[in-house]
Short mmCIF file of C-alpha atoms and ligand atoms in Angstrom, two decimals:
data_model
loop_
_atom_site.label_atom_id
_atom_site.label_comp_id
_atom_site.label_asym_id
_atom_site.label_seq_id
_atom_site.Cartn_x
_atom_site.Cartn_y
_atom_site.Cartn_z
CA MET A 105 64.89 -39.55 133.26
CA ARG A 106 67.13 -36.72 132.81
CA THR A 107 66.05 -33.53 131.13
CA VAL A 108 67.78 -30.85 128.91
CA ALA A 109 66.05 -28.58 131.08
CA GLN A 110 67.84 -29.90 134.18
CA ILE A 111 71.20 -30.23 132.36
CA VAL A 112 71.24 -26.98 130.89
CA ALA A 113 70.27 -25.64 134.73
CA ASP A 114 72.98 -27.32 136.12
CA ASP A 115 75.21 -25.66 133.48
CA LEU A 116 76.27 -29.47 131.92
CA CYS A 117 75.14 -28.35 128.76
CA ILE A 118 78.55 -27.43 126.57
CA GLY A 119 76.24 -26.50 123.83
CA CYS A 120 77.44 -28.83 121.34
CA GLY A 121 74.33 -28.45 119.10
CA LEU A 122 72.87 -32.07 119.09
CA CYS A 123 69.70 -30.55 120.20
CA GLU A 124 69.39 -28.58 117.19
CA SER A 125 70.17 -31.16 114.73
CA LEU A 126 67.93 -33.97 116.48
CA THR A 127 64.68 -31.86 116.77
CA ASN A 128 65.28 -30.66 112.71
CA GLY A 129 66.27 -26.99 114.13
CA GLN A 130 62.95 -26.58 115.88
CA VAL A 131 65.27 -26.06 119.16
CA LYS A 132 68.04 -23.38 117.97
CA MET A 133 71.23 -22.90 119.46
CA ALA A 134 71.17 -19.50 121.14
CA MET A 135 73.86 -17.08 123.15
CA THR A 136 72.76 -16.75 126.66
CA ASN A 137 73.51 -13.46 128.15
CA SER A 138 75.90 -15.19 130.52
CA GLY A 139 78.22 -16.10 126.91
CA SER A 140 77.13 -19.67 126.23
CA LEU A 141 75.42 -21.83 123.06
CA ARG A 142 72.33 -23.28 124.95
CA PRO A 143 69.52 -25.19 123.34
CA THR A 144 66.14 -22.63 123.22
CA PRO A 145 63.74 -23.21 124.00
CA ILE A 146 64.74 -26.32 126.60
CA ASP A 147 61.79 -27.74 127.28
CA GLY A 148 58.70 -29.33 124.85
CA PHE A 149 60.89 -31.83 122.86
CA GLU A 150 58.75 -34.57 122.25
CA PRO A 151 59.21 -37.61 124.46
CA GLU A 152 61.89 -39.79 121.87
CA GLN A 153 63.42 -36.71 120.73
CA GLU A 154 64.43 -35.85 124.20
CA GLN A 155 65.32 -39.51 124.68
CA ALA A 156 67.63 -39.58 122.02
CA ILE A 157 69.48 -36.31 122.98
CA ILE A 158 69.68 -37.81 126.56
CA ASP A 159 71.56 -40.69 125.21
CA ALA A 160 74.39 -39.26 123.57
CA CYS A 161 74.17 -35.52 125.36
CA PRO A 162 77.78 -34.83 126.53
CA GLY A 163 76.31 -33.45 129.45
CA VAL A 164 75.02 -36.60 130.42
CA VAL A 165 77.53 -39.73 129.19
CA ALA A 166 80.91 -39.66 128.19
CA GLU A 167 82.38 -43.04 126.23
CA ALA A 168 85.72 -43.99 124.63
CA ARG A 169 85.83 -45.22 121.53
CA SER A 170 88.40 -47.51 122.32
CA ASP A 171 90.47 -49.78 119.98
CA PRO A 172 91.40 -52.69 122.06
CA HIS A 173 94.35 -53.69 119.82
CA LEU A 174 96.15 -50.35 120.82
CA LEU A 175 98.32 -49.62 123.70
CA LEU A 176 96.36 -48.25 126.72
CA ASP A 177 97.90 -45.39 128.98
CA PRO A 178 95.93 -44.41 132.28
CA ILE A 179 96.40 -40.63 130.87
CA TRP A 180 96.23 -40.87 127.35
CA GLY A 181 93.64 -43.91 126.57
CA HIS A 182 94.21 -46.45 123.63
CA HIS A 183 96.57 -44.87 121.12
CA GLY A 184 99.07 -45.81 118.35
CA THR A 185 101.28 -43.70 116.80
CA MET A 186 102.11 -40.70 119.07
CA ARG A 187 104.64 -38.27 117.20
CA TYR A 188 105.34 -34.71 116.00
CA ALA A 189 103.69 -33.41 113.17
CA TRP A 190 102.86 -30.58 110.96
CA ALA A 191 101.31 -29.32 107.64
CA ALA A 192 103.80 -29.39 104.57
CA ASN A 193 102.27 -26.46 102.96
CA SER A 194 104.33 -23.74 104.71
CA GLU A 195 101.23 -21.26 104.08
CA VAL A 196 98.62 -23.81 106.11
CA ARG A 197 101.35 -24.34 109.06
CA PHE A 198 101.72 -20.60 109.19
CA ALA A 199 97.82 -19.73 109.42
CA ALA A 200 96.81 -22.69 111.31
CA ALA A 201 96.35 -22.55 115.17
CA THR A 202 99.62 -24.74 115.99
CA GLY A 203 101.46 -26.63 112.92
CA GLY A 204 98.15 -26.80 110.57
CA VAL A 205 98.16 -30.96 111.20
CA LEU A 206 93.81 -30.63 111.24
CA THR A 207 93.37 -28.43 108.67
CA ALA A 208 96.15 -30.46 106.09
CA LEU A 209 93.89 -33.49 107.17
CA GLY A 210 90.64 -31.94 105.90
CA GLN A 211 92.39 -30.90 103.11
CA TYR A 212 93.88 -34.09 102.11
CA LEU A 213 90.38 -35.80 103.01
CA LEU A 214 88.54 -33.88 100.39
CA ALA A 215 91.56 -33.60 97.69
CA ALA A 216 91.50 -37.69 98.12
CA GLU A 217 88.18 -37.80 97.54
CA THR A 218 87.41 -39.54 100.67
CA ALA A 219 84.96 -36.87 102.32
CA ALA A 220 82.91 -34.83 100.02
CA PHE A 221 82.92 -32.15 102.58
CA ILE A 222 84.57 -31.57 106.07
CA LEU A 223 82.18 -30.67 109.09
CA HIS A 224 83.72 -27.66 111.39
CA VAL A 225 83.58 -24.33 112.45
CA GLY A 226 84.68 -21.19 111.34
CA PRO A 227 83.80 -17.47 112.31
CA ASP A 228 80.54 -16.13 111.61
CA PRO A 229 81.07 -13.84 108.48
CA LEU A 230 78.79 -11.18 110.06
CA ARG A 231 79.70 -11.16 113.96
CA PRO A 232 83.51 -12.90 113.02
CA MET A 233 83.92 -13.09 117.00
CA ARG A 234 81.38 -15.65 117.06
CA SER A 235 81.34 -18.99 115.18
CA ARG A 236 79.36 -20.96 113.41
CA TRP A 237 79.76 -24.78 112.00
CA VAL A 238 80.39 -24.81 108.31
CA MET A 239 80.92 -27.33 105.47
CA SER A 240 84.02 -26.69 103.86
CA GLN A 241 84.12 -28.18 100.27
CA THR A 242 87.28 -27.61 98.80
CA PRO A 243 90.84 -27.31 100.55
CA GLU A 244 90.58 -23.75 99.99
CA GLU A 245 87.36 -23.33 102.26
CA VAL A 246 88.91 -25.94 104.75
CA LEU A 247 92.00 -23.34 104.94
CA GLY A 248 89.53 -20.04 105.66
CA ASN A 249 88.42 -22.24 108.57
CA THR A 250 91.48 -22.91 109.88
CA GLY A 251 92.56 -22.08 113.41
CA SER A 252 91.27 -22.58 117.05
CA ARG A 253 87.98 -20.79 118.23
CA TYR A 254 88.40 -20.48 121.99
CA GLY A 255 84.54 -19.09 122.39
CA PRO A 256 81.57 -21.11 122.08
CA THR A 257 80.96 -23.53 118.83
CA ALA A 258 77.71 -25.72 118.00
CA PRO A 259 79.59 -27.81 115.43
CA LEU A 260 76.64 -30.89 115.83
CA ALA A 261 73.87 -28.33 114.91
CA GLY A 262 75.42 -29.49 111.51
CA LEU A 263 75.11 -32.78 111.99
CA GLY A 264 71.59 -33.79 110.71
CA ALA A 265 72.24 -31.37 107.46
CA ALA A 266 75.54 -33.57 107.07
CA LEU A 267 74.32 -36.73 107.23
CA ASP A 268 71.28 -35.94 105.06
CA ARG A 269 73.79 -35.17 102.16
CA GLY A 270 74.34 -39.20 102.58
CA GLU A 271 77.86 -38.69 100.82
CA PRO A 272 80.91 -39.44 103.25
CA PHE A 273 82.22 -36.59 105.28
CA ALA A 274 84.92 -35.94 107.71
CA ILE A 275 84.19 -33.97 111.59
CA ILE A 276 87.16 -31.74 112.93
CA ALA A 277 85.22 -31.05 116.39
CA LYS A 278 86.22 -30.61 119.91
CA PRO A 279 86.60 -34.08 121.90
CA CYS A 280 83.25 -33.61 123.96
CA ASP A 281 81.59 -32.95 120.49
CA LEU A 282 82.93 -36.08 119.04
CA GLY A 283 81.74 -37.93 122.08
CA ALA A 284 78.49 -37.07 121.26
CA VAL A 285 78.82 -38.62 117.83
CA HIS A 286 80.31 -41.83 119.29
CA ARG A 287 77.11 -41.98 121.58
CA ARG A 288 74.56 -41.15 118.23
CA ALA A 289 75.82 -43.71 116.38
CA ALA A 290 74.54 -46.29 118.21
CA ALA A 291 71.04 -45.18 117.12
CA ASP A 292 72.03 -43.39 113.58
CA PRO A 293 74.11 -46.26 111.51
CA ARG A 294 74.35 -43.52 109.18
CA ILE A 295 77.48 -41.75 111.13
CA ASP A 296 79.67 -45.22 111.00
CA GLN A 297 78.54 -45.65 107.51
CA LEU A 298 79.25 -41.75 106.23
CA VAL A 299 81.64 -40.48 108.55
CA ALA A 300 85.17 -40.97 106.79
CA ALA A 301 87.16 -39.56 109.77
CA ARG A 302 86.76 -37.98 113.36
CA LEU A 303 89.46 -35.52 114.16
CA THR A 304 89.85 -33.39 117.00
CA MET A 305 92.15 -31.06 119.12
CA VAL A 306 93.22 -31.83 122.71
CA CYS A 307 90.95 -29.20 124.63
CA GLY A 308 91.76 -27.20 127.66
CA GLY A 309 88.47 -25.72 127.95
CA GLN A 310 85.56 -23.57 126.16
CA SER A 311 85.75 -19.70 126.98
CA ARG A 312 82.68 -18.42 127.19
CA LEU A 313 82.04 -15.47 124.89
CA THR A 314 82.43 -13.18 128.03
CA LYS A 315 86.13 -13.94 127.58
CA SER A 316 86.21 -12.32 124.13
CA GLN A 317 84.18 -9.75 124.93
CA ARG A 318 86.11 -8.31 127.49
CA LEU A 319 88.86 -8.12 125.31
CA LEU A 320 87.10 -6.04 122.98
CA LYS A 321 85.97 -3.75 125.85
CA GLN A 322 89.65 -3.49 127.07
CA PHE A 323 90.22 -2.05 123.23
CA ASP A 324 87.12 0.12 123.50
CA ILE A 325 85.56 -1.66 120.36
CA ASP A 326 81.61 -2.21 119.50
CA GLU A 327 81.15 -5.81 118.32
CA THR A 328 79.53 -4.54 115.36
CA ALA A 329 83.04 -2.78 114.39
CA VAL A 330 84.83 -5.98 113.95
CA SER A 331 85.65 -7.46 110.92
CA LEU A 332 88.51 -10.28 111.80
CA PHE A 333 88.81 -11.94 115.68
CA ARG A 334 91.58 -14.45 114.73
CA TYR A 335 92.11 -16.39 118.65
CA ARG A 336 95.54 -17.28 117.42
CA GLY A 337 97.69 -18.50 114.47
CA HIS A 338 99.80 -16.58 111.77
CA GLY A 339 102.34 -18.11 114.08
CA ASN A 340 102.67 -20.65 116.59
CA PRO A 341 101.04 -19.46 118.97
CA GLY A 342 100.51 -16.22 116.98
CA PRO A 343 98.54 -13.19 118.69
CA THR A 344 94.98 -12.87 119.37
CA ARG A 345 94.10 -10.17 116.77
CA VAL A 346 91.21 -7.94 116.09
CA GLU A 347 90.44 -5.96 113.40
CA THR A 348 87.76 -3.21 112.69
CA ARG A 349 85.44 -2.35 109.83
CA ASP A 350 87.08 0.73 109.65
CA ARG A 351 90.90 -0.53 109.44
CA ARG A 352 92.28 -0.40 112.75
CA THR A 353 94.15 -3.53 114.18
CA PHE A 354 94.82 -4.65 117.59
CA GLU A 355 96.71 -7.44 118.99
CA VAL A 356 97.46 -9.16 122.22
CA SER A 357 100.07 -11.99 122.74
CA TYR A 358 98.69 -15.80 123.93
CA LEU A 359 100.49 -15.64 127.27
CA GLU A 360 98.44 -12.06 127.76
CA MET A 361 95.25 -13.78 126.93
CA TRP A 362 95.76 -16.70 128.48
CA GLU A 363 98.03 -16.11 131.55
CA ASP A 364 95.70 -15.73 133.85
CA GLN A 365 93.74 -18.74 134.39
CA GLY A 366 90.81 -16.61 136.50
CA THR A 367 89.88 -14.90 133.38
CA TRP A 368 89.02 -17.96 130.88
CA ASP A 369 85.40 -18.23 131.72
CA VAL A 370 85.71 -21.35 131.07
CA GLU A 371 82.27 -23.52 131.19
CA THR A 372 81.75 -25.96 133.67
CA ARG A 373 81.47 -28.77 131.43
CA CYS A 374 85.17 -28.32 131.18
CA LYS A 375 85.88 -28.32 134.66
CA LEU A 376 84.37 -31.63 134.46
CA CYS A 377 85.46 -33.35 131.58
CA PRO A 378 86.20 -36.62 131.36
CA ASP A 379 87.78 -36.72 127.62
CA ALA A 380 89.54 -33.57 126.84
CA LEU A 381 92.44 -36.01 125.12
CA GLY A 382 89.79 -37.03 122.28
CA GLU A 383 89.32 -40.83 122.63
CA ALA A 384 86.36 -41.10 120.81
CA SER A 385 88.59 -39.58 117.59
CA ASP A 386 90.46 -41.49 115.13
CA VAL A 387 93.48 -38.41 115.23
CA ALA A 388 93.65 -35.95 118.21
CA VAL A 389 96.25 -32.94 117.67
CA ALA A 390 97.95 -31.37 120.53
CA ASP A 391 100.05 -28.08 121.33
CA VAL A 392 103.56 -29.81 122.27
CA TRP A 393 104.89 -26.88 124.35
CA PRO A 394 107.22 -28.48 127.52
CA GLY A 395 105.77 -27.28 130.52
CA GLY A 396 102.30 -26.26 128.43
CA ALA A 397 102.87 -22.93 127.58
CA PRO A 398 105.00 -21.16 124.94
CA THR A 399 108.42 -19.44 125.45
CA GLY A 400 108.01 -17.85 122.25
CA GLU A 401 106.95 -18.26 118.57
CA ASP A 402 107.85 -21.25 116.47
CA GLU A 403 107.25 -22.41 112.99
CA GLY A 404 104.12 -25.02 114.50
CA PHE A 405 104.50 -27.79 115.47
CA SER A 406 101.86 -30.56 116.70
CA GLY A 407 101.59 -33.71 118.69
CA ILE A 408 99.41 -36.11 117.08
CA ILE A 409 97.74 -38.95 119.21
CA VAL A 410 96.38 -41.96 116.47
CA ARG A 411 93.41 -43.48 118.06
CA SER A 412 92.09 -45.83 115.62
CA GLN A 413 93.25 -48.06 112.48
CA THR A 414 91.40 -45.16 110.21
CA GLY A 415 93.73 -42.56 111.72
CA GLU A 416 96.77 -44.88 111.12
CA SER A 417 95.93 -44.98 107.60
CA LEU A 418 94.91 -41.32 106.84
CA ILE A 419 98.32 -40.33 108.27
CA GLU A 420 100.13 -42.56 106.78
CA SER A 421 98.63 -41.99 103.44
CA ALA A 422 98.40 -38.12 104.47
CA ALA A 423 102.15 -38.15 104.61
CA ALA A 424 103.01 -40.11 101.38
CA GLU A 425 101.07 -37.86 99.45
CA GLY A 426 102.56 -35.03 100.88
CA TRP A 427 100.18 -33.05 102.62
CA ILE A 428 101.82 -33.49 106.48
CA GLU A 429 104.74 -34.24 107.66
CA VAL A 430 105.63 -36.25 110.51
CA GLY A 431 108.31 -36.00 112.92
CA GLY A 432 110.21 -37.72 116.06
CA PRO A 433 108.30 -39.70 118.18
CA LEU A 434 106.44 -38.47 121.57
CA SER A 435 105.85 -40.74 124.70
CA PRO A 436 102.78 -40.78 126.79
CA ARG A 437 105.40 -39.27 129.63
CA GLU A 438 106.70 -36.49 127.41
CA LEU A 439 102.95 -35.39 126.64
CA ASP A 440 102.17 -35.38 130.30
CA GLY A 441 104.89 -32.68 130.66
CA MET A 442 103.49 -30.89 127.51
CA GLN A 443 99.98 -30.96 129.00
CA PRO A 444 100.44 -30.44 132.65
CA HIS A 445 96.83 -29.10 133.20
CA GLN A 446 95.06 -32.28 131.72
CA VAL A 447 97.15 -34.54 134.00
CA ARG A 448 95.90 -32.59 137.10
CA LYS A 449 92.24 -32.56 136.17
CA LYS A 450 92.63 -36.26 135.31
CA GLU A 451 93.35 -36.72 138.19
CA ALA A 452 90.98 -34.59 140.11
CA LEU A 453 87.97 -35.84 138.35
CA ALA A 454 86.51 -38.61 140.56
CA ALA A 455 86.60 -36.06 143.62
CA ARG A 456 85.08 -33.86 141.74
CA TYR A 457 82.31 -36.12 140.90
CA GLU A 458 81.91 -37.06 144.48
CA GLY A 459 81.38 -33.38 145.23
CA MET A 460 78.96 -32.96 142.09
CA ALA A 461 76.68 -36.07 143.84
CA ASP A 462 77.08 -34.45 147.25
CA GLU A 463 74.69 -31.59 145.99
CA GLY A 464 72.52 -33.84 144.54
CA VAL A 465 73.83 -33.73 141.15
CA ALA A 466 73.77 -36.62 139.09
CA PRO A 467 77.84 -36.70 137.86
CA MET A 468 78.44 -37.79 133.89
CA GLU A 469 77.90 -41.70 132.98
CA ILE A 470 81.28 -42.61 132.59
CA ARG A 471 82.59 -45.30 129.89
CA GLY A 472 86.43 -46.79 129.44
CA LEU A 473 87.81 -43.26 130.62
CA ARG A 474 89.95 -44.93 133.66
CA ILE A 475 88.78 -41.60 135.93
CA ASP A 476 88.28 -43.95 139.21
CA GLN A 477 91.71 -45.66 138.43
CA LEU A 478 93.42 -42.36 138.17
CA GLY A 479 91.57 -40.61 141.16
CA GLN A 480 93.66 -43.15 143.04
CA ARG A 481 96.55 -40.74 142.53
CA LEU A 482 95.10 -37.99 144.64
CA SER A 483 95.95 -37.93 148.12
CA PRO A 484 93.20 -37.67 150.64
CA GLU A 485 93.81 -34.03 151.28
CA GLN A 486 93.68 -33.28 147.57
CA ALA A 487 90.89 -35.24 146.81
CA ALA A 488 89.23 -33.48 149.57
CA VAL A 489 89.86 -30.06 148.06
CA GLU A 490 88.61 -31.03 144.50
CA ARG A 491 85.81 -32.42 145.87
CA SER A 492 84.48 -29.58 148.38
CA GLY A 493 85.29 -27.35 145.60
CA ALA A 494 83.03 -28.86 143.13
CA ALA A 495 80.20 -29.36 145.78
CA THR A 496 80.62 -25.26 146.02
CA ARG A 497 80.34 -24.84 142.13
CA MET A 498 77.20 -26.99 142.21
CA ARG A 499 75.63 -24.99 145.26
CA ALA A 500 76.70 -21.99 143.40
CA ILE A 501 74.82 -22.60 139.94
CA ARG A 502 71.74 -24.61 141.79
CA SER A 503 71.22 -21.47 143.85
C1 LIG B 224 88.92 -24.92 122.72
C2 LIG B 224 90.07 -25.00 122.50
C3 LIG B 224 91.14 -25.22 123.83
C4 LIG B 224 91.93 -25.82 123.51
N1 LIG B 224 92.91 -26.27 124.40
C5 LIG B 224 94.16 -27.00 124.28
C6 LIG B 224 94.86 -27.53 125.28
O1 LIG B 224 94.40 -27.60 126.60
N2 LIG B 224 96.10 -28.35 125.09
C7 LIG B 224 96.53 -28.53 123.50
O2 LIG B 224 97.56 -29.40 123.43
N3 LIG B 224 95.79 -28.01 122.48
C8 LIG B 224 94.98 -27.27 122.83
N4 LIG B 224 93.87 -26.94 121.80
C9 LIG B 224 94.42 -27.23 120.71
C10 LIG B 224 95.27 -25.95 119.74
O3 LIG B 224 94.38 -24.87 119.86
C11 LIG B 224 95.20 -26.58 118.46
O4 LIG B 224 93.91 -26.36 117.83
C12 LIG B 224 95.25 -27.90 118.02
O5 LIG B 224 96.88 -28.49 118.18
C13 LIG B 224 95.37 -28.29 116.39
O6 LIG B 224 95.98 -27.49 115.87
P1 LIG B 224 96.17 -27.54 114.08
O7 LIG B 224 96.93 -26.24 113.82
O8 LIG B 224 96.31 -28.62 113.56
O9 LIG B 224 94.89 -26.64 114.11
P2 LIG B 224 94.09 -26.04 113.06
O10 LIG B 224 95.21 -26.59 111.12
O11 LIG B 224 94.10 -24.38 113.02
O12 LIG B 224 92.62 -26.44 112.59
C14 LIG B 224 91.93 -25.98 113.51
C15 LIG B 224 90.17 -26.87 113.20
O13 LIG B 224 89.67 -26.80 114.54
C16 LIG B 224 88.42 -26.61 114.27
N5 LIG B 224 87.98 -25.89 115.38
C17 LIG B 224 88.79 -24.96 115.92
N6 LIG B 224 88.07 -23.99 116.92
C18 LIG B 224 87.38 -25.02 117.11
C19 LIG B 224 86.31 -25.21 118.33
N7 LIG B 224 86.72 -24.39 119.43
N8 LIG B 224 85.10 -26.02 118.30
C20 LIG B 224 85.30 -26.97 117.13
N9 LIG B 224 86.23 -27.27 116.08
C21 LIG B 224 86.92 -26.27 116.27
C22 LIG B 224 88.49 -25.35 112.75
O14 LIG B 224 87.08 -25.48 112.59
C23 LIG B 224 89.70 -26.11 112.25
O15 LIG B 224 89.16 -27.17 111.21
C24 LIG B 224 93.00 -26.18 122.10
C25 LIG B 224 91.59 -26.07 120.92
C26 LIG B 224 90.62 -25.09 121.61
C27 LIG B 224 89.71 -25.09 120.11
S1 LIG B 225 73.30 -32.80 123.48
FE1 LIG B 225 74.66 -30.79 123.39
S2 LIG B 225 73.41 -28.76 123.03
FE2 LIG B 225 71.94 -30.29 123.94
S3 LIG B 225 71.77 -30.32 125.93
FE3 LIG B 225 73.62 -31.95 125.58
S4 LIG B 225 75.39 -30.45 125.63
FE4 LIG B 225 73.69 -29.19 125.37
S1 LIG B 226 87.37 -29.32 128.05
FE1 LIG B 226 86.26 -31.21 127.16
S2 LIG B 226 83.66 -30.04 127.61
FE2 LIG B 226 85.45 -28.69 127.47
S3 LIG B 226 85.13 -27.76 125.15
FE3 LIG B 226 87.25 -29.24 126.03
S4 LIG B 226 86.51 -31.32 124.94
FE4 LIG B 226 84.30 -30.22 125.46
#
């Protein structure tokens, strides 16, 4: 049997927080010196607890939550509606990461009383550069936690508390988090009973906290002085903005923050991620910049990829009730052009998993995500580069 200790040692943990929920808080998610949230301690679990974690852990397994009635695309998976969309409320659209669709859907679910609260993440008020899980109970609270948080987040540390309330709720979280929720549903029937909607973002990877710490260093700010750390939003994409308690403000543009991929400090699990496109969600929301990067600011346009009948009904009713606006259609190949990094990664993964196995590290168990099929698209030379790169990375982690 695999263990949490081994998953953490191999750096396959993404810090989703499920370990904390399934141990009723005996194990806590804590920030490591290298800037990742990890379960602490990593051993001493009861055997049944550890088995339950392993059965759902994103470091062990990834499974699409497919609706076979929908269209199937090799890259984008099962999908229904694919369209441009944005929040109808201009304040939400401006404040949010992209077009504010996730925030608007969360607000609508509360207003329609489909959900009693939204489990998602927001800035930690005491240390705003860091994130914490929250249960937003009003549309205003959902808006207060709008925007992408590019550092470590552990939304599933709140899953146990959310389920214990026994009320319907919605989750907004990363694709890997929703993968764990889907796997956990096989053992905990309350998930399918209570979770009214599973909403996600297309995800290029979670940076370690070191990425944000470097920005503070660049501005010569101590983290204790930070009163606001907004990764993007207030425009699309909007700047990364830091404010201090003594009223100083600092900004860098989105491109300044992200143009050098070598400084992203992305988690290992992200480089191996088989489902960054949210195939365990009801609706996945993406950026829609042609070529994959912004060329300037715009009013905020998102792309929606609907993945279930629940998602279709939600989009239809949120649009009819005036919470979101839905624009023109998007095709899988147009989305490829907007997410070229995602396409490259999907095609590279089969070779990367071979590289892991070369070093004796068990790759994740992948179900319904077409990784082997997409791997055939690589030339033998490209596959060899990906395989040896992954093997080198694993060797470094294990040394
Ligand atoms: C780490 C990360 C990487 C991303 N990479 C890509 C990419 O490669 N391609 C792409 O098209 N889009 C990417 N995005 C998504 C994009 O930034 C927007 O989040 C997405 O388009 C939704 O926009 P929105 O305006 O609808 O979201 P908003 O209305 O601003 O709502 C965002 C919601 O997501 C929740 N949230 C924010 N950050 C996190 C997090 N780290 N973990 C869990 N929940 C969170 C918030 O609580 C909020 O409810 C990424 C987002 C994140 C967080
Ligand atoms: S369940 Fe989540 S927090 Fe626990 S080891 Fe796996 S990825 Fe890490
Ligand atoms: S890239 Fe994958 S593993 Fe990394 S945060 Fe995004 S969904 Fe999770």
